[in-house]
XYZ file of C-alpha atoms in Angstrom:
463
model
C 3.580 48.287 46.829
C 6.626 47.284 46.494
C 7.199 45.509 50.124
C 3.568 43.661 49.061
C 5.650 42.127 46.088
C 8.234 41.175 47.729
C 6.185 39.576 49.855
C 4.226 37.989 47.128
C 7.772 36.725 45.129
C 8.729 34.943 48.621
C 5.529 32.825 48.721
C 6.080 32.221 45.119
C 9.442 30.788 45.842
C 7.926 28.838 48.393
C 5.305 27.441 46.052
C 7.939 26.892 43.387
C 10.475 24.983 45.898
C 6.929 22.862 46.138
C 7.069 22.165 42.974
C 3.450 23.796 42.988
C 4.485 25.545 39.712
C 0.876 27.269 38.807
C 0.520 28.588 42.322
C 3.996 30.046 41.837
C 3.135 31.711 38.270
C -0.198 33.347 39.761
C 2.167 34.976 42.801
C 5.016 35.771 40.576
C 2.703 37.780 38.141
C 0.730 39.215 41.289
C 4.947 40.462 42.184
C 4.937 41.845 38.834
C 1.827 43.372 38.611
C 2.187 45.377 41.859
C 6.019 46.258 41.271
C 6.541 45.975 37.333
C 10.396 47.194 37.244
C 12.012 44.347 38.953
C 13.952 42.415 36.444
C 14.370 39.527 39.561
C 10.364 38.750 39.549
C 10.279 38.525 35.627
C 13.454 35.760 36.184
C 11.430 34.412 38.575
C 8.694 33.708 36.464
C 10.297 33.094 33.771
C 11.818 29.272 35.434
C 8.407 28.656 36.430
C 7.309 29.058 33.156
C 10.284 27.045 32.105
C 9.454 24.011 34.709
C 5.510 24.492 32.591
C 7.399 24.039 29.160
C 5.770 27.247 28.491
C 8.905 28.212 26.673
C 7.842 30.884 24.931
C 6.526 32.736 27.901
C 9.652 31.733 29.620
C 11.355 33.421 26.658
C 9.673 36.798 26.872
C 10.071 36.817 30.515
C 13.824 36.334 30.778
C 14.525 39.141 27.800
C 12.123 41.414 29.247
C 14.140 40.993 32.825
C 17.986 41.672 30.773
C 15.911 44.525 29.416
C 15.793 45.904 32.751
C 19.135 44.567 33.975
C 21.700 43.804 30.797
C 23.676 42.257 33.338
C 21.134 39.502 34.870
C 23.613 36.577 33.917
C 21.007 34.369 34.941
C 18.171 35.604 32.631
C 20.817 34.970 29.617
C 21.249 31.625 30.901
C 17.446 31.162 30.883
C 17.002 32.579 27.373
C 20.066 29.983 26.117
C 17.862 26.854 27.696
C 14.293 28.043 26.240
C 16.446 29.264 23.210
C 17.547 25.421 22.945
C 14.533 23.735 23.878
C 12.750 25.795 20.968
C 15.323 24.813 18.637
C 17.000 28.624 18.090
C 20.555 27.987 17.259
C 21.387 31.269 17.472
C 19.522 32.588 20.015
C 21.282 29.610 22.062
C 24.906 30.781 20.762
C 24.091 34.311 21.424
C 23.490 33.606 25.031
C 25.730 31.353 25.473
C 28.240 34.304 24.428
C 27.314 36.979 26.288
C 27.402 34.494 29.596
C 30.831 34.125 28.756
C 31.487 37.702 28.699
C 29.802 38.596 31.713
C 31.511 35.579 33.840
C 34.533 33.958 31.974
C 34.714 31.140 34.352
C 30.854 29.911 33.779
C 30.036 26.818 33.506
C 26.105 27.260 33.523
C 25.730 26.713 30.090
C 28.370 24.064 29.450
C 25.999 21.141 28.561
C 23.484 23.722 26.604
C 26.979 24.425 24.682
C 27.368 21.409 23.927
C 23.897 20.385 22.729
C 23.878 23.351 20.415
C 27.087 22.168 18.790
C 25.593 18.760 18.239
C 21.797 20.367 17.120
C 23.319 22.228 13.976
C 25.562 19.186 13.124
C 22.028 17.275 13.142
C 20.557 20.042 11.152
C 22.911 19.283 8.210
C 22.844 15.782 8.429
C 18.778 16.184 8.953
C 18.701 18.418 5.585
C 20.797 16.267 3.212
C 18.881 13.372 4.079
C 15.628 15.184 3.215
C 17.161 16.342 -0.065
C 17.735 12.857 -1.110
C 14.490 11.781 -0.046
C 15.534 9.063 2.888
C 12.681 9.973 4.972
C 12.961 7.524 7.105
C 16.818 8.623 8.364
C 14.996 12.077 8.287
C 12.492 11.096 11.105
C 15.721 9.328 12.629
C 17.726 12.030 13.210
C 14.999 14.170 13.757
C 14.360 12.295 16.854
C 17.654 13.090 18.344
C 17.113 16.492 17.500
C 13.471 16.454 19.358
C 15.616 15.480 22.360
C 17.564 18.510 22.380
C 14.816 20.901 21.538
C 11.337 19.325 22.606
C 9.591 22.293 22.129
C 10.589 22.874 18.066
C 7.571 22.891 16.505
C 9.610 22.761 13.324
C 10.836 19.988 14.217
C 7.376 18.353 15.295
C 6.228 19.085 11.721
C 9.385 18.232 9.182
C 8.872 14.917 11.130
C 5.563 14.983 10.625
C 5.566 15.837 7.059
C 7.900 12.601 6.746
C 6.076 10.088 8.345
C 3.273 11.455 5.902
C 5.408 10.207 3.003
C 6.106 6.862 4.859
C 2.704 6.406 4.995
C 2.603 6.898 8.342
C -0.399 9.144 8.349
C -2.193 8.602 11.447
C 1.397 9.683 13.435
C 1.605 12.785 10.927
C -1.846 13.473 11.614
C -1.012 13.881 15.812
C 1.764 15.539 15.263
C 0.203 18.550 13.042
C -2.964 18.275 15.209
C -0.928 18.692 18.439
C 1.170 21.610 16.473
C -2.167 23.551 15.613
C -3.240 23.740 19.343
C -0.471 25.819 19.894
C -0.426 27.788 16.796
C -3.774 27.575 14.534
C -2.113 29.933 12.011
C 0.515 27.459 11.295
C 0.844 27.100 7.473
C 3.050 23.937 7.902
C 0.788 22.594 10.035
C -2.143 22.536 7.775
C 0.216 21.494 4.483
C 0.570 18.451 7.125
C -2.759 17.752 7.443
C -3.332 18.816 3.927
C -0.890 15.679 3.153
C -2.546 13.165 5.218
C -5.361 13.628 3.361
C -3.602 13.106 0.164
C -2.269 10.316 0.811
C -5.124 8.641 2.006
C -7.421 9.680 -1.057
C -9.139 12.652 0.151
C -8.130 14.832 -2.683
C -10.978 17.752 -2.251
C -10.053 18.184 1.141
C -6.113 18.110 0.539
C -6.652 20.556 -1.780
C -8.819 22.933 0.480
C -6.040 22.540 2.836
C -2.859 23.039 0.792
C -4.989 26.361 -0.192
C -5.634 27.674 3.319
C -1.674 27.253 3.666
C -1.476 29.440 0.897
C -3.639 31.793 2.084
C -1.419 32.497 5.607
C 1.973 31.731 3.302
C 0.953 32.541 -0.053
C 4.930 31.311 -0.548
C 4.309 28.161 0.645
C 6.175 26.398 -2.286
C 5.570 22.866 -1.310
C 1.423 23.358 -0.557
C 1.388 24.790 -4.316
C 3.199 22.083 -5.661
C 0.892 19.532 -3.838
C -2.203 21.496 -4.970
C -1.404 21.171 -8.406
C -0.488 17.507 -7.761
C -4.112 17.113 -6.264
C -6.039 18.860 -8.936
C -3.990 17.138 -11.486
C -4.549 13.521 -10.007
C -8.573 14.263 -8.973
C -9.245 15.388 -12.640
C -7.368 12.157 -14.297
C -8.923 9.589 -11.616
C -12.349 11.273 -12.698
C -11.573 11.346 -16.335
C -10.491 7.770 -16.350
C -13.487 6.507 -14.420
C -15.707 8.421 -16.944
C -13.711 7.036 -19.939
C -14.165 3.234 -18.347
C -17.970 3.878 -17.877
C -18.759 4.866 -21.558
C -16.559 2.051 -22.649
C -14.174 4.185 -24.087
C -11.095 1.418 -22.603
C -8.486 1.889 -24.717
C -8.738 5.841 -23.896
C -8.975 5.205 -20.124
C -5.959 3.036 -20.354
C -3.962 5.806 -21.364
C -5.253 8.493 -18.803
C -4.638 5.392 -16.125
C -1.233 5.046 -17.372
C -0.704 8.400 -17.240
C -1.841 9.540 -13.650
C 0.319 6.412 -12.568
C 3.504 8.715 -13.638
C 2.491 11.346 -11.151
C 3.349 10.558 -7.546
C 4.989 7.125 -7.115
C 4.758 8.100 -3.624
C 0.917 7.631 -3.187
C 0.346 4.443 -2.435
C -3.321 4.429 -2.305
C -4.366 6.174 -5.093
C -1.768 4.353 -7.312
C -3.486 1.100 -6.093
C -6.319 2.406 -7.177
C -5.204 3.400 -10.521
C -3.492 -0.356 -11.354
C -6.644 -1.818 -10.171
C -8.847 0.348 -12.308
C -6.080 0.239 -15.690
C -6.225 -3.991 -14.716
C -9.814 -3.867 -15.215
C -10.160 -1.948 -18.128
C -7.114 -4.673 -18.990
C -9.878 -7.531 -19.051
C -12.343 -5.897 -21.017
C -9.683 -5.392 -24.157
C -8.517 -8.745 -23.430
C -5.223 -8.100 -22.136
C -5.504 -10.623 -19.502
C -1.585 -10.924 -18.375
C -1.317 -7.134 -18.305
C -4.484 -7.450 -16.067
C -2.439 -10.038 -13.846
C 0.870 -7.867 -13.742
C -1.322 -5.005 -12.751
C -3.300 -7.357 -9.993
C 0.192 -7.717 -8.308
C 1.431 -4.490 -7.931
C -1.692 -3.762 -6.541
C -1.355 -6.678 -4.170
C 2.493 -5.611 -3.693
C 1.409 -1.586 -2.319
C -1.288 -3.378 0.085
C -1.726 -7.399 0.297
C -5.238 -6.647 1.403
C -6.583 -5.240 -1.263
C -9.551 -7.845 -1.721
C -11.055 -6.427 -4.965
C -7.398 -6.713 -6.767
C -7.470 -10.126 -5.145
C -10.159 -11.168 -7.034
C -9.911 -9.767 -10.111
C -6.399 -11.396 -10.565
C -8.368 -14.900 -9.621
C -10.703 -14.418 -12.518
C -8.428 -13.609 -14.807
C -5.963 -17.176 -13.589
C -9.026 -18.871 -14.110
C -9.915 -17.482 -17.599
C -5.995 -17.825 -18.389
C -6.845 -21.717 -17.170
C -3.941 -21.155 -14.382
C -6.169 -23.110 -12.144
C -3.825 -23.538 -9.287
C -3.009 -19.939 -8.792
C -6.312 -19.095 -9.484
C -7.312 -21.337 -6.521
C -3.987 -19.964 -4.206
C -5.810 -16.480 -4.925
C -9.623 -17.653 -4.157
C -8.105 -19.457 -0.712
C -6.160 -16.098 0.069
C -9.217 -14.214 -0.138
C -11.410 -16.174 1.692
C -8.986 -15.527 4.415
C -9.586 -12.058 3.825
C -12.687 -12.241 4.120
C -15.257 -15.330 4.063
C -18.605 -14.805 2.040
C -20.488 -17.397 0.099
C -19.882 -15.968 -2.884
C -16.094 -16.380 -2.135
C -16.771 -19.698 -1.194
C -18.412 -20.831 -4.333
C -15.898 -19.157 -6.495
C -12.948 -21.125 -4.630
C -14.849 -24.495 -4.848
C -15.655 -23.553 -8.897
C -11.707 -23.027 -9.001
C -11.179 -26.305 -7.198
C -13.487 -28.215 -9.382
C -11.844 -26.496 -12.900
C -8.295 -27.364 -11.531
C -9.485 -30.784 -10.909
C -11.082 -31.486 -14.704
C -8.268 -29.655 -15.791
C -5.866 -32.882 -14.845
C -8.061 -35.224 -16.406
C -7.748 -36.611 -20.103
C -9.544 -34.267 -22.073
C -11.214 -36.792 -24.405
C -13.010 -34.484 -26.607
C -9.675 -33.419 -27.353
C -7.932 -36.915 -27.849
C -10.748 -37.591 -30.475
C -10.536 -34.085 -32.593
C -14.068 -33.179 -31.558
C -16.275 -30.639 -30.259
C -17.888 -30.962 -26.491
C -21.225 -30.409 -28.034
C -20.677 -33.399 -31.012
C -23.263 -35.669 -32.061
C -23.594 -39.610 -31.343
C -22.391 -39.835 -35.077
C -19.318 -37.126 -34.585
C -18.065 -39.421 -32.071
C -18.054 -42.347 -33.795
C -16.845 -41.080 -37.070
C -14.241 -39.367 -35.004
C -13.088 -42.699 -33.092
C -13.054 -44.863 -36.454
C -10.466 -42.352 -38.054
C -8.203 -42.038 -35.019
C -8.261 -45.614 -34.176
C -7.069 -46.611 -37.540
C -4.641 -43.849 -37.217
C -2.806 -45.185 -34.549
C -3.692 -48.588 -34.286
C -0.796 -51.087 -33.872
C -1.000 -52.803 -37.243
C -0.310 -49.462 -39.239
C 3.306 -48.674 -37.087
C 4.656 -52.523 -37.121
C 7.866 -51.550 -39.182
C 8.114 -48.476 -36.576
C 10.719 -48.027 -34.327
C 10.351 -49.065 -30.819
C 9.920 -45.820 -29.748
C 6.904 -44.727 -31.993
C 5.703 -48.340 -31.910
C 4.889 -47.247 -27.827
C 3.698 -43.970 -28.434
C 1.266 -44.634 -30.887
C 0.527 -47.433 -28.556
C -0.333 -44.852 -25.664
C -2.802 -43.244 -28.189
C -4.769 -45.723 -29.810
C -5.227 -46.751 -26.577
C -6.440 -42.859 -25.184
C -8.662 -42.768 -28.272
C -10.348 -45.694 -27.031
C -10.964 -44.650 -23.736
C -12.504 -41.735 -24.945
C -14.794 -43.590 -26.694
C -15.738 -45.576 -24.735
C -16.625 -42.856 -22.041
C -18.417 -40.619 -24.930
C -20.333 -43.189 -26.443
C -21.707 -44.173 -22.865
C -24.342 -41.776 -22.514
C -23.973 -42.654 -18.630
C -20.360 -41.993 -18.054
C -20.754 -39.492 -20.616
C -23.423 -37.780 -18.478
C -20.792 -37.841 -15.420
C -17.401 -37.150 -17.724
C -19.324 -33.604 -18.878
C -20.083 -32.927 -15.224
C -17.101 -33.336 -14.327
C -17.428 -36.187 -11.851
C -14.354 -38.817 -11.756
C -14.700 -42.048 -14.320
C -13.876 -45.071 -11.378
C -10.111 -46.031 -11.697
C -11.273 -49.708 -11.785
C -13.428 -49.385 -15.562
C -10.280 -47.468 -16.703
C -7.620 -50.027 -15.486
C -9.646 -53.354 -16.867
C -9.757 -51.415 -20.438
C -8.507 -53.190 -23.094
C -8.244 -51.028 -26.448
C -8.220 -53.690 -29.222
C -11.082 -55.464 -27.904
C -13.124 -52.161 -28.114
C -11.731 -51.616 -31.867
C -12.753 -55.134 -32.667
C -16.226 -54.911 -31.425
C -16.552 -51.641 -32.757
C -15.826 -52.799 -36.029
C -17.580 -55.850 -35.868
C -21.391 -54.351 -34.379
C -22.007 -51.804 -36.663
C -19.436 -48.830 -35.805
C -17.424 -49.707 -38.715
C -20.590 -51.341 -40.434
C -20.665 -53.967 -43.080
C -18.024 -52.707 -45.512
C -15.424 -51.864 -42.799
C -12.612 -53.131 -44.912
C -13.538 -50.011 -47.403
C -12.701 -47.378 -44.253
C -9.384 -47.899 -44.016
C -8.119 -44.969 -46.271
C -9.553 -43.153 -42.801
């Protein structure tokens, strides 16, 4: 049998030299099966499991062969490279030793010695940057590290649990994925993919994963801090919302407020929350908290359309008419519906009146006052300000009151037009050329002389 597997081992050779490495696996373990003492077949297989990145196999193989021969230099050597590539420092330094004992003058672990050094320097460096929460420098030096030790499925997952923080979720979400094909019992791998979740708003199913994590670790510190986190946040979002609905605001406020102050990290939901807490914001009339709340939500993701929106509304009702219009035009970008475009050209259209005289207000009035308002209203202000009462004035207040009788005129004659009235209230523009021939005494002197001031004029002037 055991001429057959020697037989067998040579053609595996000869497959392996062709680089044919499953060919050479299938004739190695044929070797093996036949002639199951040789410590030289189980070497054997072990580099082609090695040239498979089967390292784990290759692992087993090469310990199993310096079971049978403690003093198969070149199995130790194999178990220091799988021992790196899986990211055993001390399974690496272990072998590394006992190759020096067996042949001081080695040098067929030199660069593997190396490596190891600079692996647990990166392991400090790796850990103190996770303790202070740089995740980014994490995933940095944990791709040097990956380097080293491709096949550390620690690794794999501490960087994966980073990116999750970053908000890098669809990366996490590959790298857990790709961990769980090669061990489905992983707990780290599901607290992963229990993260993902999190962080994109899938609370229920975070929390059925950080509780499967428990089940395989129930020590899993980190999955039981997260679940709490998750139950915590699910019932306050859900609170909140129900508070909001029943119009209790200033309660949801607080429980808003208060979820907020959970996980600074969570992006998504916290937009959420501000968006929600901005809302309730406009129905207790707390319009600039509502705006301060519209741009943090805008500052965690710029395309939040809703938050967008809301913050418009709330310009407009603030009359900020030219950031309310900035904000309509943004979203329209975002996203181009005719109800967008009607609010943008409403914004356009209040930004415009707002930069007109308002002549309702020049004349003390109401927008809704009677023919008889406005004329009552335009014989006391024009004998306010009219030149003849400010004559021993300074030059000064002789020009302002100037500017004003002569505003006070042009609103009347605009409001008592019913004509340019009409187009005034509607918002259209007065022609520049009617407004530029005005001349303000002639209007108070017809005004006082047809009936405006009627017969006993000279009696109004305590007006």
């Amino acid at each position: 049998a055991c001429s057959i597997a020697e037989e067998k081992k040579k053609l595996g050779n000869d497959q392996y030299k062709a680089q044919n490495y499953p060919s050479a696996l299938k004739l190695y373990s044929d070797a093996i099966s036949l002639c199951p003492d040789s410590a030289a077949y189980y070497g054997n297989r072990a580099a082609c499991y090695m040239m498979l990145l089967n390292y784990n196999s290759a692992l087993t193989d090469a310990r199993h062969a310096i079971r049978l021969d403690p003093s198969f230099e070149k199995a130790y050597v194999r178990v220091a490279k799988c021992c790196l590539a899986l990211g055993d420092i001390i399974g690496t330094e272990q072998a590394v030793k006992t190759v020096a004992e067996l042949d001081p003058q080695s040098t067929a672990l030199s660069s593997e010695q190396q490596a190891v050094q600079k692996l647990r320097q990166l392991e400090t460096t790796i850990q103190s940057n996770y303790d202070s929460q740089a995740y980014r420098n994490v995933v940095f030096y944990l791709d040097s590290a990956l380097k080293l030790a491709p096949a550390c499925l620690r690794y794999r997952l501490l960087k994966a649990e980073c990116l999750a923080y970053l908000g890098r979720c669809d990366e996490a979400l590959d790298l857990a994925v790709g961990v769980m094909k090669l061990d489905s019992n992983s707990a780290d791998a599901i607290y992963v993919r229990g993260l993902c979740l999190y962080y994109t708003d899938n609370l229920e199913k975070g929390i059925l994963h950080f509780e499967r994590a428990l089940q395989l670790d129930p020590d899993h510190h980190k999955s039981k801090k997260m679940r709490s986190k998750c139950k915590q946040l699910k019932e306050m979002k859900e609170n909140g919302n129900m508070l909001f609905k029943s119009g209790r605001y200033r309660e949801a406020h607080v429980v808003y407020t208060d979820a907020l102050k959970i996980d600074e990290h969570n992006k998504d939901i916290n937009s959420k929350l501000l968006y929600n807490r901005a809302l309730v914001n406009t129905r207790i009339s707390a319009l600039r908290e509502a705006v301060a709340d519209c741009n943090r939500v805008l500052e965690l993701n710029a395309q939040y359309l809703k938050a967008l929106l809301l913050r418009a509304r709330c310009h407009n009702d603030l009359e900020k008419f030219e950031e309310a219009v900035a904000d309509y035009e943004t979203a329209l970008q975002l996203e181009k519906t005719p109800e967008i475009k009607r609010l943008l050209r409403d914004a356009k259209f209040a930004l415009k009146k707002s930069k007109r005289k308002d002549y309702y207000k020049i004349l003390g009035i109401a927008r809704n006052a009677t023919e008889d308002e406005i004329k009552k209203a335009y014989r006391k202000k024009a004998l306010v300000h009219h030149p003849d009462r400010h004559a021993g004035s300074s030059l000064e207040v002789r020009q302002d009151e100037e500017i004003k009788f002569k505003e006070v005129g042009e609103a009347y004659a605009i409001l008592s037009d019913a004509r340019k009235k009409q187009r005034y209230d509607s918002g259209q523009d007065i022609e520049e050329q009617e407004q530029a021939d005005f001349d303000p005494n002639q209007m108070f002197r017809s005004f006082f002389q047809f009936g405006g001031g009627g017969r006993n004029a000279s009696f109004n002037f305590e007006y």
